[in-house]
Amino acid sequence: MASARGDPHKLTDEERGWCLALRDALNAEGVPLPSSDFFLAQYAIVSKSNVAKGVKRVKAYYEHVTSIHKYDTEAALAGTIAGLGFYNKKWPGCIEVCGPSGSGLHPTIVFNCAVYHPSEVDQETELDEMVVDKMLLYDALTADLNDIRVGCHVINQAHGAGMHNFCNSLEKKLSVVSQDAYPLKYTSMPVVDAGWVLGALMRVAKPFLRQKLRERIVVCHAADLCKSHGYRPEDLPTIVGGSREPDPAAYEAFLRERLARRAESIATVRI
């Protein structure tokens, strides 16, 4: 878990160069720039020197997140558009927050696969809310430049999970948003306490995952998270062997606190 942290609100010379190259490419193609220097920097840092990838992601964001699902951070927080906390309202305990993980202090969450039943989602009336909650989480996981640089950890508690916790048609729609459009770096994705069904699930899910994402999936037992993978018990919820007790209010508080930090980054970071 190597650290790549620096000034949370100041770009390095290399990062600034990536930003300028991406901005020039977007302008050359007539693509509207992201809504702030910070958001442009987020695309540039995640894409690094691959300008074409950055342009493609920005286009996908406008097409899928903004145009189709009408996502706007401030509107979602204010409740003007629905979606804040959708996952935990639909499936209590689906997402739990953790302390920052590893030497890089990666922002970290736990996703409880067993309580997630995507077949229960009405894709006509609830998909927008699902995407809004996912985008709020992604914005929260990228609250400053250091979050963007080091990437996040998503621990998947898979005990008791089965094929009923996967929906092919829904995952296709969500993967466009989460993998193609939003600039988020996953540094580690442990899959914890999975049973025999893991192989079948992964065979179904992996075609929708990019190669780098597949490479970050680590299959292990909950006890291994602290023993072998650098996590601390006090940072992890009890469902993955930690000591943090469940708190139904913690997820929304986590979103609001980190989104306030992101707002500070938006106001501060300049190219």
JSON list of N, CA and C in Angstrom, two decimals, residues 145-188:
[
{"chain": "A", "resi": 145, "resn": "LEU", "atom": "N", "xyz": [-6.89, 16.16, -3.61]},
{"chain": "A", "resi": 145, "resn": "LEU", "atom": "CA", "xyz": [-5.93, 15.61, -4.58]},
{"chain": "A", "resi": 145, "resn": "LEU", "atom": "C", "xyz": [-5.27, 14.34, -4.06]},
{"chain": "A", "resi": 146, "resn": "ASN", "atom": "N", "xyz": [-5.05, 14.24, -2.75]},
{"chain": "A", "resi": 146, "resn": "ASN", "atom": "CA", "xyz": [-4.42, 13.03, -2.22]},
{"chain": "A", "resi": 146, "resn": "ASN", "atom": "C", "xyz": [-5.32, 11.81, -2.37]},
{"chain": "A", "resi": 147, "resn": "ASP", "atom": "N", "xyz": [-6.61, 11.99, -2.15]},
{"chain": "A", "resi": 147, "resn": "ASP", "atom": "CA", "xyz": [-7.54, 10.88, -2.38]},
{"chain": "A", "resi": 147, "resn": "ASP", "atom": "C", "xyz": [-7.45, 10.39, -3.82]},
{"chain": "A", "resi": 148, "resn": "ILE", "atom": "N", "xyz": [-7.38, 11.34, -4.76]},
{"chain": "A", "resi": 148, "resn": "ILE", "atom": "CA", "xyz": [-7.30, 10.99, -6.17]},
{"chain": "A", "resi": 148, "resn": "ILE", "atom": "C", "xyz": [-6.00, 10.27, -6.47]},
{"chain": "A", "resi": 149, "resn": "ARG", "atom": "N", "xyz": [-4.90, 10.75, -5.89]},
{"chain": "A", "resi": 149, "resn": "ARG", "atom": "CA", "xyz": [-3.58, 10.17, -6.15]},
{"chain": "A", "resi": 149, "resn": "ARG", "atom": "C", "xyz": [-3.46, 8.74, -5.63]},
{"chain": "A", "resi": 150, "resn": "VAL", "atom": "N", "xyz": [-3.88, 8.51, -4.39]},
{"chain": "A", "resi": 150, "resn": "VAL", "atom": "CA", "xyz": [-3.63, 7.19, -3.78]},
{"chain": "A", "resi": 150, "resn": "VAL", "atom": "C", "xyz": [-4.72, 6.18, -4.12]},
{"chain": "A", "resi": 151, "resn": "GLY", "atom": "N", "xyz": [-5.91, 6.65, -4.48]},
{"chain": "A", "resi": 151, "resn": "GLY", "atom": "CA", "xyz": [-7.00, 5.74, -4.81]},
{"chain": "A", "resi": 151, "resn": "GLY", "atom": "C", "xyz": [-7.71, 5.21, -3.57]},
{"chain": "A", "resi": 152, "resn": "CYS", "atom": "N", "xyz": [-8.83, 4.54, -3.80]},
{"chain": "A", "resi": 152, "resn": "CYS", "atom": "CA", "xyz": [-9.65, 4.05, -2.71]},
{"chain": "A", "resi": 152, "resn": "CYS", "atom": "C", "xyz": [-9.57, 2.53, -2.59]},
{"chain": "A", "resi": 153, "resn": "HIS", "atom": "N", "xyz": [-10.02, 2.03, -1.44]},
{"chain": "A", "resi": 153, "resn": "HIS", "atom": "CA", "xyz": [-10.18, 0.59, -1.23]},
{"chain": "A", "resi": 153, "resn": "HIS", "atom": "C", "xyz": [-11.66, 0.29, -1.06]},
{"chain": "A", "resi": 154, "resn": "VAL", "atom": "N", "xyz": [-12.13, -0.75, -1.71]},
{"chain": "A", "resi": 154, "resn": "VAL", "atom": "CA", "xyz": [-13.49, -1.24, -1.53]},
{"chain": "A", "resi": 154, "resn": "VAL", "atom": "C", "xyz": [-13.40, -2.70, -1.11]},
{"chain": "A", "resi": 155, "resn": "ILE", "atom": "N", "xyz": [-13.75, -2.97, 0.14]},
{"chain": "A", "resi": 155, "resn": "ILE", "atom": "CA", "xyz": [-13.72, -4.33, 0.69]},
{"chain": "A", "resi": 155, "resn": "ILE", "atom": "C", "xyz": [-15.11, -4.94, 0.50]},
{"chain": "A", "resi": 156, "resn": "ASN", "atom": "N", "xyz": [-15.17, -6.07, -0.17]},
{"chain": "A", "resi": 156, "resn": "ASN", "atom": "CA", "xyz": [-16.44, -6.74, -0.44]},
{"chain": "A", "resi": 156, "resn": "ASN", "atom": "C", "xyz": [-16.62, -7.93, 0.50]},
{"chain": "A", "resi": 157, "resn": "GLN", "atom": "N", "xyz": [-17.58, -7.84, 1.42]},
{"chain": "A", "resi": 157, "resn": "GLN", "atom": "CA", "xyz": [-17.89, -8.96, 2.30]},
{"chain": "A", "resi": 157, "resn": "GLN", "atom": "C", "xyz": [-18.84, -9.89, 1.54]},
{"chain": "A", "resi": 158, "resn": "ALA", "atom": "N", "xyz": [-18.31, -11.05, 1.15]},
{"chain": "A", "resi": 158, "resn": "ALA", "atom": "CA", "xyz": [-19.05, -11.94, 0.25]},
{"chain": "A", "resi": 158, "resn": "ALA", "atom": "C", "xyz": [-19.62, -13.18, 0.93]},
{"chain": "A", "resi": 159, "resn": "HIS", "atom": "N", "xyz": [-19.52, -13.25, 2.27]},
{"chain": "A", "resi": 159, "resn": "HIS", "atom": "CA", "xyz": [-20.05, -14.43, 2.97]},
{"chain": "A", "resi": 159, "resn": "HIS", "atom": "C", "xyz": [-21.56, -14.54, 2.74]},
{"chain": "A", "resi": 160, "resn": "GLY", "atom": "N", "xyz": [-21.99, -15.67, 2.25]},
{"chain": "A", "resi": 160, "resn": "GLY", "atom": "CA", "xyz": [-23.41, -15.91, 2.01]},
{"chain": "A", "resi": 160, "resn": "GLY", "atom": "C", "xyz": [-23.92, -15.35, 0.69]},
{"chain": "A", "resi": 161, "resn": "ALA", "atom": "N", "xyz": [-23.04, -14.73, -0.08]},
{"chain": "A", "resi": 161, "resn": "ALA", "atom": "CA", "xyz": [-23.46, -14.16, -1.36]},
{"chain": "A", "resi": 161, "resn": "ALA", "atom": "C", "xyz": [-23.63, -15.26, -2.41]},
{"chain": "A", "resi": 162, "resn": "GLY", "atom": "N", "xyz": [-24.52, -15.04, -3.33]},
{"chain": "A", "resi": 162, "resn": "GLY", "atom": "CA", "xyz": [-24.77, -16.02, -4.40]},
{"chain": "A", "resi": 162, "resn": "GLY", "atom": "C", "xyz": [-25.20, -15.32, -5.67]},
{"chain": "A", "resi": 163, "resn": "MET", "atom": "N", "xyz": [-25.69, -16.09, -6.62]},
{"chain": "A", "resi": 163, "resn": "MET", "atom": "CA", "xyz": [-26.09, -15.53, -7.90]},
{"chain": "A", "resi": 163, "resn": "MET", "atom": "C", "xyz": [-27.25, -14.55, -7.76]},
{"chain": "A", "resi": 164, "resn": "HIS", "atom": "N", "xyz": [-28.04, -14.69, -6.66]},
{"chain": "A", "resi": 164, "resn": "HIS", "atom": "CA", "xyz": [-29.14, -13.76, -6.44]},
{"chain": "A", "resi": 164, "resn": "HIS", "atom": "C", "xyz": [-28.63, -12.36, -6.08]},
{"chain": "A", "resi": 165, "resn": "ASN", "atom": "N", "xyz": [-27.34, -12.22, -5.85]},
{"chain": "A", "resi": 165, "resn": "ASN", "atom": "CA", "xyz": [-26.75, -10.91, -5.54]},
{"chain": "A", "resi": 165, "resn": "ASN", "atom": "C", "xyz": [-26.10, -10.27, -6.77]},
{"chain": "A", "resi": 166, "resn": "PHE", "atom": "N", "xyz": [-26.47, -10.76, -7.93]},
{"chain": "A", "resi": 166, "resn": "PHE", "atom": "CA", "xyz": [-25.94, -10.22, -9.18]},
{"chain": "A", "resi": 166, "resn": "PHE", "atom": "C", "xyz": [-27.06, -10.14, -10.20]},
{"chain": "A", "resi": 167, "resn": "CYS", "atom": "N", "xyz": [-27.09, -9.02, -10.94]},
{"chain": "A", "resi": 167, "resn": "CYS", "atom": "CA", "xyz": [-28.09, -8.85, -11.99]},
{"chain": "A", "resi": 167, "resn": "CYS", "atom": "C", "xyz": [-27.36, -8.38, -13.24]},
{"chain": "A", "resi": 168, "resn": "ASN", "atom": "N", "xyz": [-27.30, -9.23, -14.24]},
{"chain": "A", "resi": 168, "resn": "ASN", "atom": "CA", "xyz": [-26.54, -8.97, -15.46]},
{"chain": "A", "resi": 168, "resn": "ASN", "atom": "C", "xyz": [-26.95, -7.65, -16.12]},
{"chain": "A", "resi": 169, "resn": "SER", "atom": "N", "xyz": [-28.24, -7.44, -16.32]},
{"chain": "A", "resi": 169, "resn": "SER", "atom": "CA", "xyz": [-28.71, -6.25, -17.04]},
{"chain": "A", "resi": 169, "resn": "SER", "atom": "C", "xyz": [-28.40, -4.98, -16.27]},
{"chain": "A", "resi": 170, "resn": "LEU", "atom": "N", "xyz": [-28.54, -5.03, -14.94]},
{"chain": "A", "resi": 170, "resn": "LEU", "atom": "CA", "xyz": [-28.26, -3.84, -14.13]},
{"chain": "A", "resi": 170, "resn": "LEU", "atom": "C", "xyz": [-26.77, -3.53, -14.10]},
{"chain": "A", "resi": 171, "resn": "GLU", "atom": "N", "xyz": [-25.94, -4.56, -13.97]},
{"chain": "A", "resi": 171, "resn": "GLU", "atom": "CA", "xyz": [-24.49, -4.33, -13.92]},
{"chain": "A", "resi": 171, "resn": "GLU", "atom": "C", "xyz": [-23.97, -3.74, -15.22]},
{"chain": "A", "resi": 172, "resn": "LYS", "atom": "N", "xyz": [-24.57, -4.12, -16.34]},
{"chain": "A", "resi": 172, "resn": "LYS", "atom": "CA", "xyz": [-24.17, -3.53, -17.62]},
{"chain": "A", "resi": 172, "resn": "LYS", "atom": "C", "xyz": [-24.40, -2.02, -17.60]},
{"chain": "A", "resi": 173, "resn": "LYS", "atom": "N", "xyz": [-25.55, -1.60, -17.08]},
{"chain": "A", "resi": 173, "resn": "LYS", "atom": "CA", "xyz": [-25.88, -0.18, -17.04]},
{"chain": "A", "resi": 173, "resn": "LYS", "atom": "C", "xyz": [-24.99, 0.57, -16.05]},
{"chain": "A", "resi": 174, "resn": "LEU", "atom": "N", "xyz": [-24.74, -0.03, -14.90]},
{"chain": "A", "resi": 174, "resn": "LEU", "atom": "CA", "xyz": [-23.93, 0.64, -13.88]},
{"chain": "A", "resi": 174, "resn": "LEU", "atom": "C", "xyz": [-22.46, 0.69, -14.26]},
{"chain": "A", "resi": 175, "resn": "SER", "atom": "N", "xyz": [-21.98, -0.32, -14.99]},
{"chain": "A", "resi": 175, "resn": "SER", "atom": "CA", "xyz": [-20.56, -0.36, -15.34]},
{"chain": "A", "resi": 175, "resn": "SER", "atom": "C", "xyz": [-20.18, 0.79, -16.28]},
{"chain": "A", "resi": 176, "resn": "VAL", "atom": "N", "xyz": [-21.11, 1.23, -17.09]},
{"chain": "A", "resi": 176, "resn": "VAL", "atom": "CA", "xyz": [-20.85, 2.37, -17.98]},
{"chain": "A", "resi": 176, "resn": "VAL", "atom": "C", "xyz": [-20.54, 3.61, -17.15]},
{"chain": "A", "resi": 177, "resn": "VAL", "atom": "N", "xyz": [-21.30, 3.79, -16.07]},
{"chain": "A", "resi": 177, "resn": "VAL", "atom": "CA", "xyz": [-21.12, 4.94, -15.19]},
{"chain": "A", "resi": 177, "resn": "VAL", "atom": "C", "xyz": [-19.85, 4.80, -14.35]},
{"chain": "A", "resi": 178, "resn": "SER", "atom": "N", "xyz": [-19.70, 3.65, -13.70]},
{"chain": "A", "resi": 178, "resn": "SER", "atom": "CA", "xyz": [-18.64, 3.51, -12.71]},
{"chain": "A", "resi": 178, "resn": "SER", "atom": "C", "xyz": [-17.26, 3.25, -13.32]},
{"chain": "A", "resi": 179, "resn": "GLN", "atom": "N", "xyz": [-17.20, 2.62, -14.48]},
{"chain": "A", "resi": 179, "resn": "GLN", "atom": "CA", "xyz": [-15.90, 2.31, -15.07]},
{"chain": "A", "resi": 179, "resn": "GLN", "atom": "C", "xyz": [-15.53, 3.21, -16.24]},
{"chain": "A", "resi": 180, "resn": "ASP", "atom": "N", "xyz": [-16.52, 3.62, -17.03]},
{"chain": "A", "resi": 180, "resn": "ASP", "atom": "CA", "xyz": [-16.22, 4.39, -18.23]},
{"chain": "A", "resi": 180, "resn": "ASP", "atom": "C", "xyz": [-16.26, 5.89, -18.00]},
{"chain": "A", "resi": 181, "resn": "ALA", "atom": "N", "xyz": [-17.12, 6.36, -17.09]},
{"chain": "A", "resi": 181, "resn": "ALA", "atom": "CA", "xyz": [-17.37, 7.79, -16.98]},
{"chain": "A", "resi": 181, "resn": "ALA", "atom": "C", "xyz": [-16.68, 8.46, -15.80]},
{"chain": "A", "resi": 182, "resn": "TYR", "atom": "N", "xyz": [-16.68, 7.81, -14.65]},
{"chain": "A", "resi": 182, "resn": "TYR", "atom": "CA", "xyz": [-16.20, 8.51, -13.45]},
{"chain": "A", "resi": 182, "resn": "TYR", "atom": "C", "xyz": [-14.71, 8.24, -13.22]},
{"chain": "A", "resi": 183, "resn": "PRO", "atom": "N", "xyz": [-13.91, 9.30, -12.98]},
{"chain": "A", "resi": 183, "resn": "PRO", "atom": "CA", "xyz": [-12.47, 9.14, -12.76]},
{"chain": "A", "resi": 183, "resn": "PRO", "atom": "C", "xyz": [-12.15, 8.78, -11.32]},
{"chain": "A", "resi": 184, "resn": "LEU", "atom": "N", "xyz": [-12.14, 7.49, -11.03]},
{"chain": "A", "resi": 184, "resn": "LEU", "atom": "CA", "xyz": [-11.86, 6.99, -9.69]},
{"chain": "A", "resi": 184, "resn": "LEU", "atom": "C", "xyz": [-10.87, 5.85, -9.78]},
{"chain": "A", "resi": 185, "resn": "LYS", "atom": "N", "xyz": [-9.84, 5.91, -8.96]},
{"chain": "A", "resi": 185, "resn": "LYS", "atom": "CA", "xyz": [-8.80, 4.88, -8.93]},
{"chain": "A", "resi": 185, "resn": "LYS", "atom": "C", "xyz": [-9.06, 3.90, -7.79]},
{"chain": "A", "resi": 186, "resn": "TYR", "atom": "N", "xyz": [-9.20, 2.62, -8.13]},
{"chain": "A", "resi": 186, "resn": "TYR", "atom": "CA", "xyz": [-9.32, 1.56, -7.12]},
{"chain": "A", "resi": 186, "resn": "TYR", "atom": "C", "xyz": [-7.93, 0.98, -6.89]},
{"chain": "A", "resi": 187, "resn": "THR", "atom": "N", "xyz": [-7.43, 1.10, -5.67]},
{"chain": "A", "resi": 187, "resn": "THR", "atom": "CA", "xyz": [-6.10, 0.56, -5.37]},
{"chain": "A", "resi": 187, "resn": "THR", "atom": "C", "xyz": [-6.19, -0.89, -4.90]},
{"chain": "A", "resi": 188, "resn": "SER", "atom": "N", "xyz": [-7.26, -1.23, -4.19]},
{"chain": "A", "resi": 188, "resn": "SER", "atom": "CA", "xyz": [-7.43, -2.60, -3.72]},
{"chain": "A", "resi": 188, "resn": "SER", "atom": "C", "xyz": [-8.90, -2.91, -3.58]}
]
